[in-house]
XYZ file of C-alpha atoms in Angstrom:
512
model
C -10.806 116.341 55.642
C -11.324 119.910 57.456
C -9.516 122.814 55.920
C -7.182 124.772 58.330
C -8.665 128.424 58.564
C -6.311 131.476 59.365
C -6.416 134.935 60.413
C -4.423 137.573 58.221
C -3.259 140.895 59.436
C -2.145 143.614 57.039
C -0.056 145.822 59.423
C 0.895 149.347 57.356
C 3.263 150.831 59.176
C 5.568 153.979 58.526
C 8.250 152.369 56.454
C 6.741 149.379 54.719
C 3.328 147.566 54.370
C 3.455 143.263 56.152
C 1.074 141.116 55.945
C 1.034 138.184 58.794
C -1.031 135.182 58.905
C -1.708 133.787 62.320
C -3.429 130.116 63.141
C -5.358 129.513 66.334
C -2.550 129.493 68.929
C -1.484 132.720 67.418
C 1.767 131.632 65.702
C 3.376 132.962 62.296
C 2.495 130.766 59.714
C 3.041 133.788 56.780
C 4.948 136.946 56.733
C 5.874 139.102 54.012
C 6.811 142.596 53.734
C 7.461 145.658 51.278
C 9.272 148.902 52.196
C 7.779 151.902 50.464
C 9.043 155.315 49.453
C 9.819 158.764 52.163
C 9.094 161.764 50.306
C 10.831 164.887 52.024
C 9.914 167.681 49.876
C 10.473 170.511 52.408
C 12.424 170.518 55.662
C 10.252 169.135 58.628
C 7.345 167.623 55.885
C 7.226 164.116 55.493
C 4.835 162.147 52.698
C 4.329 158.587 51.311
C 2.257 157.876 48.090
C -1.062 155.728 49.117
C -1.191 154.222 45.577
C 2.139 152.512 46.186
C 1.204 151.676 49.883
C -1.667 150.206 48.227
C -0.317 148.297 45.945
C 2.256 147.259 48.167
C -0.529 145.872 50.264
C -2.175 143.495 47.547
C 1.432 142.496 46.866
C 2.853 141.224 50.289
C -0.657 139.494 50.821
C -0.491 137.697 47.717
C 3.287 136.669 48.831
C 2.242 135.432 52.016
C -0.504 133.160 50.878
C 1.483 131.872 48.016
C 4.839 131.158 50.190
C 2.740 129.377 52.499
C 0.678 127.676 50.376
C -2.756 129.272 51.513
C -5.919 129.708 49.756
C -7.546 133.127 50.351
C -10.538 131.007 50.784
C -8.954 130.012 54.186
C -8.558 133.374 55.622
C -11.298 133.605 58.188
C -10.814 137.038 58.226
C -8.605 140.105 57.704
C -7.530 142.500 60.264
C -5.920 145.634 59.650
C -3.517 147.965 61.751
C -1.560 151.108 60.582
C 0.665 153.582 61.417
C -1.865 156.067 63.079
C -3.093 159.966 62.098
C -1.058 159.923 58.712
C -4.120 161.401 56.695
C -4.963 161.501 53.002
C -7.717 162.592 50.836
C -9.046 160.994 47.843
C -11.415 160.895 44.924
C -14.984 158.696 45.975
C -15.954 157.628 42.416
C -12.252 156.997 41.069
C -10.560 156.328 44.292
C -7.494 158.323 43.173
C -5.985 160.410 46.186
C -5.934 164.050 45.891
C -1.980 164.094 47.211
C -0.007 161.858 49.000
C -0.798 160.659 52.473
C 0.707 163.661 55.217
C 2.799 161.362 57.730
C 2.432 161.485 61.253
C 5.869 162.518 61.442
C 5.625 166.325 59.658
C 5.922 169.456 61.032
C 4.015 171.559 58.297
C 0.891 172.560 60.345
C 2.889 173.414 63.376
C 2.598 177.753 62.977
C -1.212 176.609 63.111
C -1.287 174.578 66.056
C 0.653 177.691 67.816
C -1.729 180.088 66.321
C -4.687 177.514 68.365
C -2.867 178.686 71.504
C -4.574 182.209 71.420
C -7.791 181.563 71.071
C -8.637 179.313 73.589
C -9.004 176.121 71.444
C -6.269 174.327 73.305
C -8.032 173.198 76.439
C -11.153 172.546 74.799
C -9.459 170.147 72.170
C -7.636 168.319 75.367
C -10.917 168.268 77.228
C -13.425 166.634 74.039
C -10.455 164.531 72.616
C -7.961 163.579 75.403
C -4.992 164.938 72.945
C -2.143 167.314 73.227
C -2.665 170.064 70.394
C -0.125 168.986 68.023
C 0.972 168.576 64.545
C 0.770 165.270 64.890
C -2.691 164.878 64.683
C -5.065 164.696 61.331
C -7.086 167.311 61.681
C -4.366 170.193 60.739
C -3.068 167.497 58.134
C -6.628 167.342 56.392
C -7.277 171.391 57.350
C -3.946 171.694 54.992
C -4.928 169.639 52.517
C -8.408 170.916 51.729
C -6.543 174.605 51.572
C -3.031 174.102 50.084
C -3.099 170.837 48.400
C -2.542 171.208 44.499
C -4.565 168.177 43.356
C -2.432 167.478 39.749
C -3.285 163.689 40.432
C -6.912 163.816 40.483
C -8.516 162.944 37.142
C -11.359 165.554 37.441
C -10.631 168.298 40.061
C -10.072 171.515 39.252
C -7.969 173.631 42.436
C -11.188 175.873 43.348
C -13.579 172.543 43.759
C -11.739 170.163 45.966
C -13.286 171.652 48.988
C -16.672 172.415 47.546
C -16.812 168.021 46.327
C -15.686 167.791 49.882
C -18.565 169.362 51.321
C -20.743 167.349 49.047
C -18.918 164.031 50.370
C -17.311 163.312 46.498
C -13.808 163.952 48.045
C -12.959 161.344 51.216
C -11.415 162.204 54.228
C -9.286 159.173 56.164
C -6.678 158.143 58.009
C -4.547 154.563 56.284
C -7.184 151.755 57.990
C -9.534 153.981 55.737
C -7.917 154.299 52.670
C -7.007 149.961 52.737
C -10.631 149.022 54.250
C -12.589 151.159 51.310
C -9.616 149.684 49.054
C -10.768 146.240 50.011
C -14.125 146.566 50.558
C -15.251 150.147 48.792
C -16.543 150.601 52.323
C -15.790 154.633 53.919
C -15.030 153.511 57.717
C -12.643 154.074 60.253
C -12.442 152.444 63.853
C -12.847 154.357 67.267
C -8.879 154.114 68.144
C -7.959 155.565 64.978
C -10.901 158.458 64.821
C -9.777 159.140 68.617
C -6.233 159.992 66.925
C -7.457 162.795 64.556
C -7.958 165.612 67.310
C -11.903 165.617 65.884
C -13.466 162.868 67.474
C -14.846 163.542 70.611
C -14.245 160.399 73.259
C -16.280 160.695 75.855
C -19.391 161.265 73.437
C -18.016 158.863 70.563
C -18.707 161.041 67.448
C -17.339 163.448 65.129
C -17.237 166.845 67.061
C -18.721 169.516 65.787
C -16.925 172.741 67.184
C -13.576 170.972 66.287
C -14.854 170.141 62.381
C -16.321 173.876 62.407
C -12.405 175.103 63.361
C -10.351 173.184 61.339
C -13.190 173.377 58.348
C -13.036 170.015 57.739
C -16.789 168.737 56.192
C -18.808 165.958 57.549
C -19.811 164.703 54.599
C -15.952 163.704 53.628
C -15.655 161.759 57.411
C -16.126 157.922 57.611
C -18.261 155.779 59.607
C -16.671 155.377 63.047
C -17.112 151.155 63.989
C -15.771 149.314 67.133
C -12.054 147.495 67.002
C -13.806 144.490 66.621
C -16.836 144.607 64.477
C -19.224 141.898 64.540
C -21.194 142.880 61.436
C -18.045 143.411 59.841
C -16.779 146.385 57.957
C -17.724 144.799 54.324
C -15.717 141.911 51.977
C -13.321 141.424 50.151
C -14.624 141.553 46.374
C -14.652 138.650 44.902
C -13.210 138.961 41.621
C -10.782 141.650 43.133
C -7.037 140.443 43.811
C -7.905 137.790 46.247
C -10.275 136.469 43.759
C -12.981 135.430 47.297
C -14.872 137.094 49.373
C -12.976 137.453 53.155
C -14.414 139.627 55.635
C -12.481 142.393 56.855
C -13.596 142.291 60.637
C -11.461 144.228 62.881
C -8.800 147.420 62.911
C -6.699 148.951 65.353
C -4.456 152.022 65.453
C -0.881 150.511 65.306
C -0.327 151.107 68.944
C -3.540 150.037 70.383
C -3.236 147.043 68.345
C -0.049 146.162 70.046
C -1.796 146.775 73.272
C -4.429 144.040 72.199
C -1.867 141.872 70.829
C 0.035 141.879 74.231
C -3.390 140.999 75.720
C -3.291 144.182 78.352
C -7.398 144.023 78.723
C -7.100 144.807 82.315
C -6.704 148.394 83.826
C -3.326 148.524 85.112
C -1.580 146.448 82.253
C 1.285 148.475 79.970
C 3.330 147.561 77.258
C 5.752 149.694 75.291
C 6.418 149.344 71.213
C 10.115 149.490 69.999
C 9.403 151.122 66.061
C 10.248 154.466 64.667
C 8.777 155.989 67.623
C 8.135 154.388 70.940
C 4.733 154.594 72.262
C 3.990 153.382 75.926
C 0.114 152.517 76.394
C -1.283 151.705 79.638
C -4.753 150.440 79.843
C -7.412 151.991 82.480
C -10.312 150.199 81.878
C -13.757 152.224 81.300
C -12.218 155.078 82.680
C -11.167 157.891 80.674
C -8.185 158.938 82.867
C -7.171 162.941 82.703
C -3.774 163.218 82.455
C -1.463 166.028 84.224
C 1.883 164.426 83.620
C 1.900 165.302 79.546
C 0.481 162.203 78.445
C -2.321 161.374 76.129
C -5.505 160.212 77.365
C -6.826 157.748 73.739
C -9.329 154.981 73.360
C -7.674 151.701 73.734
C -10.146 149.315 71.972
C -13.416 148.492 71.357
C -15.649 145.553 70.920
C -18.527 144.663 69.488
C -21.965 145.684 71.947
C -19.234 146.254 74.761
C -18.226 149.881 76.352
C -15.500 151.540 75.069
C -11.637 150.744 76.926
C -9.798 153.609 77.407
C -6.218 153.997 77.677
C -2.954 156.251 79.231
C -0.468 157.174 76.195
C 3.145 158.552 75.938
C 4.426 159.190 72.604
C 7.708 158.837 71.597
C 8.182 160.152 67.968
C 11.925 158.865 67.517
C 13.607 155.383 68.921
C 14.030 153.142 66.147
C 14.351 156.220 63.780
C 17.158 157.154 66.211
C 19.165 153.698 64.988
C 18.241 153.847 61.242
C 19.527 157.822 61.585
C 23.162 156.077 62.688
C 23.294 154.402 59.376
C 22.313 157.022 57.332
C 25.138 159.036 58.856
C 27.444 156.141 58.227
C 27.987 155.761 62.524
C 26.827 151.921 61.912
C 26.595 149.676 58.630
C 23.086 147.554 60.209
C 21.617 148.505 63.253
C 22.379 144.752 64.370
C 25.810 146.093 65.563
C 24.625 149.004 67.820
C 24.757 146.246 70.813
C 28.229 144.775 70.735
C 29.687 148.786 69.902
C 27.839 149.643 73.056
C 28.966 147.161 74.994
C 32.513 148.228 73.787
C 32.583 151.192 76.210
C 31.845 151.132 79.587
C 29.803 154.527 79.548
C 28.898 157.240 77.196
C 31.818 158.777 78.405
C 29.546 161.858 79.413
C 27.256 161.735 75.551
C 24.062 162.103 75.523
C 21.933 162.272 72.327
C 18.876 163.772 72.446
C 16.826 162.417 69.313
C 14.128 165.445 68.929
C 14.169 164.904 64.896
C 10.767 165.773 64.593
C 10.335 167.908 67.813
C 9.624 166.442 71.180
C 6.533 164.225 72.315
C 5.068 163.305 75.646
C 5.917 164.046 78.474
C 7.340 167.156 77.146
C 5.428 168.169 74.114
C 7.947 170.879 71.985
C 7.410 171.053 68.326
C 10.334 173.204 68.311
C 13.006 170.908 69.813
C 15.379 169.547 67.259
C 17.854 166.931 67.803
C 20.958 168.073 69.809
C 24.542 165.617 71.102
C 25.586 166.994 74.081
C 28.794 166.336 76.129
C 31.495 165.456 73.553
C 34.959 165.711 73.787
C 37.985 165.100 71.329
C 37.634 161.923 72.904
C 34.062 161.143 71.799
C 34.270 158.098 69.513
C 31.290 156.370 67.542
C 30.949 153.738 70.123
C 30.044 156.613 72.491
C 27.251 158.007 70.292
C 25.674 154.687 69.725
C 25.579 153.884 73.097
C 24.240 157.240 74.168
C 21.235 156.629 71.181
C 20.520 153.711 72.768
C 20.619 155.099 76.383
C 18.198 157.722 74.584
C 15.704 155.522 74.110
C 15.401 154.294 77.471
C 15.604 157.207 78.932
C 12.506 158.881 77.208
C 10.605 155.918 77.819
C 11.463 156.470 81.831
C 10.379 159.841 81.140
C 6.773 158.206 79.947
C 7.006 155.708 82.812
C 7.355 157.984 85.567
C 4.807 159.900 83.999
C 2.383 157.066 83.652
C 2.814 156.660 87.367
C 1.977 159.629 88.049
C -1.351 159.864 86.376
C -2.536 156.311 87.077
C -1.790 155.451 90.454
C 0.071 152.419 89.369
C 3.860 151.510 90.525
C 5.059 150.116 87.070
C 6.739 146.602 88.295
C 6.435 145.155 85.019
C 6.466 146.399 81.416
C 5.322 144.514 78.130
C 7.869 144.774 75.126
C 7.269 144.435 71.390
C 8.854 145.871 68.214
C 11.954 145.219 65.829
C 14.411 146.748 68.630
C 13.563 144.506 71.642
C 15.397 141.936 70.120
C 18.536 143.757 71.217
C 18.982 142.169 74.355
C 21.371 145.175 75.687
C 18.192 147.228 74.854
C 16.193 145.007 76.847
C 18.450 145.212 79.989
C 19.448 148.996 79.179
C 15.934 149.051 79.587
C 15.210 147.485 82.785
C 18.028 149.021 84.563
C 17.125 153.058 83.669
C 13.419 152.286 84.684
C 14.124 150.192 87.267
C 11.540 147.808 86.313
C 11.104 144.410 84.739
C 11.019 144.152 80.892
C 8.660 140.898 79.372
C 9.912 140.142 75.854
C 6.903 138.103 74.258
C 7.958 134.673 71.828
C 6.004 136.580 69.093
C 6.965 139.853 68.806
C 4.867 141.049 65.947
C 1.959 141.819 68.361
C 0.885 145.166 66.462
C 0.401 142.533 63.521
C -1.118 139.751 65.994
C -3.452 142.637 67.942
C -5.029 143.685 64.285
C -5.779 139.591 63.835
C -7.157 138.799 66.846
C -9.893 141.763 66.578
C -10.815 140.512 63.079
C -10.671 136.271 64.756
C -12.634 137.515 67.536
C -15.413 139.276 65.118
C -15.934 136.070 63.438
C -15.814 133.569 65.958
C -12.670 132.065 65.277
C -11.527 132.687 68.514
C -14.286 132.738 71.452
C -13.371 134.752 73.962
C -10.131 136.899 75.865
C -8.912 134.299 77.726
C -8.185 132.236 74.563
C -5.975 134.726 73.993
C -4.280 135.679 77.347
C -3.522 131.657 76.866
C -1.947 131.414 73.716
C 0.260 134.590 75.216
C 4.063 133.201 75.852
C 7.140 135.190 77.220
C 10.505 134.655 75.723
C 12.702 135.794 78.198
C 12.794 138.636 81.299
C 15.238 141.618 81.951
C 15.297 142.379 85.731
C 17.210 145.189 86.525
C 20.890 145.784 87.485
C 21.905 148.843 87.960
C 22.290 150.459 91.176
C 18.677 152.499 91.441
C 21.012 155.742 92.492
C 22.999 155.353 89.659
C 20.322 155.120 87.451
C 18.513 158.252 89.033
C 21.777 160.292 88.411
C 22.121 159.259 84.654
C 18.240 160.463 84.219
C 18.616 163.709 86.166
C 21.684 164.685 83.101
C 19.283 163.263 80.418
C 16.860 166.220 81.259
C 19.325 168.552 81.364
C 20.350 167.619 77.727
C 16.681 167.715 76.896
C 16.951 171.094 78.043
C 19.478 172.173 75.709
C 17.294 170.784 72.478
C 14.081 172.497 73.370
C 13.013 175.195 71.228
C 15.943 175.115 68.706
C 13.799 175.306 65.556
C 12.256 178.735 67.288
C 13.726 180.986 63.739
C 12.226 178.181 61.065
C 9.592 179.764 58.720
């Protein structure tokens, strides 16, 4: 009798840590999931603690397996995707991190991204990485913690040596595919869509950029090997008498995002999809061409494979959608974010509200680090099913703002856009969606296609699926959202969204 194989897929994202197991037609056959901590310890900084992340990992993979009734033994391989340029540093001999992880989310570094704008740095990062010069980005995360970090919870370190064992490659620099590959395998290597997320990889040449290390003073020796998505020779095993008690390769890794590109099976220049999450980030593939953008967008590498050329993709980032809905319940405006639907459907408008969700400042197209989120419009008659209609509305209006950018840059009439992410399975979302772009919306039958992306680069690697058609086949929509809304109507609702944009940009101007 054969043994069914699998493909596993730890996806560590910005709230919790899942781990998905995926058979040959690319169906759930394990899930389980573990939230982990937000540390907020100044205004704008945002932190998680890798040691619980990691342990969080061995625990919802051991859940998974044992729910289902797997064997580690029939994991063909692992895959791994995570929430991209959250950066730590940590100890190479005891593997203890020097601080927590800096999220992609905080605003510490962003005096020093300003400070980039005077001396000409700006263009040339844009030019060797395809980036916007942001906070966002590692290498002002890493810069920070080489120079400010108090490292209480290393075992050795002393505050004057942390750089010096940097520069002698005994302190580790990575993003969180990194820090869970070397966990699994004690292998230091990253992949090329999460090195093209640090702002100090060069893409075009497809290494670790000099100038850019020698202005953020980051060390080459604390860098990882940069592999392809999909890794043939694999980035190392599992250890045998580790946690999984076998030895599983760990095969392939992908940037959350790019991962949910792969998962939607966009491998052809032209195809988009869009990822409902904390953020929203709208990737459009274009192929072998590293496309320049002048619309605000991101220019990033999409994926890689094995002995193949590097795919290159068009990138809007959102930084708040889904963070929008969870920020409704935190200020009491909803009980579960499963009722934002029927209260929007509840009014027939916004009534003139529009929420403009610039938390942690604004991202593409209009890159301000100084917006802050701003309500515009109310009235004594505002009620709460105005404001969660108009955070809805929010979210598919920045996502026109990316679309009509993406346009722009590529070319490309968007007739059709790829959905994945917790929120698409609000249906008003969906046709909320459809009707403010003016485009159709494809909701997939699996939606966990960052998870699914991360597998099939690791199933690929290994042979245990042959090629990208198997793939485009096992592919299935769930249902379409064409739109409804008169065009006109639409365009007028968009044209007030950017003034209300307006009014958020640059609020945080006095913070110091």
């Amino acid at each position: 009798m054969t043994v069914e194989t699998y493909v596993g897929a730890i996806d560590q994202g910005t709230t919790g840590t899942r781990f998905i197991v995926f058979d040959h037609d690319g169906e759930v056959v394990a899930n389980a999931y573990e939230k982990h901590a937000q540390y907020y310890p100044e205004p704008g900084w945002v932190e998680h603690d890798p040691m619980e992340i990691w342990e969080n990992t061995k625990e919802v993979i051991k859940q998974a397996l044992g729910w289902a009734e797997i064997g580690p033994e029939q994991l063909a391989a692992i895959g791994v995707t995570n929430q991209r340029e959250t950066t730590l540093l940590w100890d190479a001999e005891s593997g203890t991190p020097v601080y927590n992880a800096i999220v992609w989310q905080d605003r510490r570094t962003t005096e020093r991204i300003e400070n980039l704008e005077g001396n000409g740095t700006v263009d040339v990062i844009r030019d060797k990485t395809g980036l916007e010069p942001d906070a966002y980005f590692s290498a002002t995360k890493a810069e920070w913690l080489l120079e400010e970090a108090d490292p209480i919870k290393m075992e050795r370190a002393r505050p004057a040596d942390v750089r010096d064992r940097a520069e002698a490659g005994d302190i580790l620099f990575g993003t969180i595919d990194s820090w869970l590959i070397y966990n699994l395998t004690g292998e230091h290597v990253t992949e090329v869509t999460n090195a093209s997320r640090t702002m100090l990889y060069n893409i075009h040449d497809l290494e670790w950029d000099d100038d850019l290390l020698e202005e953020f003073s980051i060390p080459k020796a604390m860098l990882p090997d940069v592999r392809p998505s999909s890794d043939e020779e694999t980035y190392g095993t599992t250890d045998p008498d580790g946690f999984l008690e076998a030895e599983i390769p760990v095969a392939g890794a992908l940037g959350d995002q790019q991962a949910a590109l792969f998962g939607q099976t966009c491998f052809d220049a032209g195809d988009a999809k869009n990822t409902y999450g904390t953020g929203s980030f709208f990737l459009m593939n274009t192929g072998s061409d590293a496309v320049e953008s002048d619309h605000g967008l991101l220019t990033t590498i999409g994926y890689q494979r094995s002995g193949e050329d590097v795919q290159y993709a068009l990138e809007g980032s959102i930084f708040v959608t889904g963070a929008a809905i969870e920020w409704l319940e935190d200020v009491s405006l909803i009980d579960d974010p499963g009722e934002t639907a029927e209260l929007a459907r509840s009014v027939d408008s916004t009534d003139g509200v529009y929420v403009v969700p610039a938390f942690t400042g604004l991202g593409a197209p209009h890159w301000d680090q100084r917006a802050r989120g701003t309500i515009v419009g109310m009235t004594r008659g505002t009620r709460r099913e105005h404001i969660v209609r108009a955070t809805l509305e929010a979210i598919a209006y920045q996502t026109r703002d990316v679309a009509e950018a993406m346009e722009g840059d590529s070319g490309i009439e968007m007739t059709t856009l790829k959905v994945d992410g917790g929120a698409v399975k609000n249906n008003f979302l969906c046709q909320l969606q459809s009707d403010v772009i003016g485009s159709r919306i494809v909701r997939p039958v699996v939606d966990e296609t960052t998870a699914l992306g991360a597998a099939y680069a690791a199933g690929l690697a290994v042979g245990y699926w042959e090629d990208l058609e198997q793939l485009r086949d096992n592919w299935r929509v769930d249902r379409e959202f064409e739109p409804e809304m008169d065009s006109d109507v639409a365009d007028r609702h968009h044209e007030r969204w950017i003034d209300a944009v307006e009014c958020a940009r640059g609020w945080a101007r006095d913070e110091h």
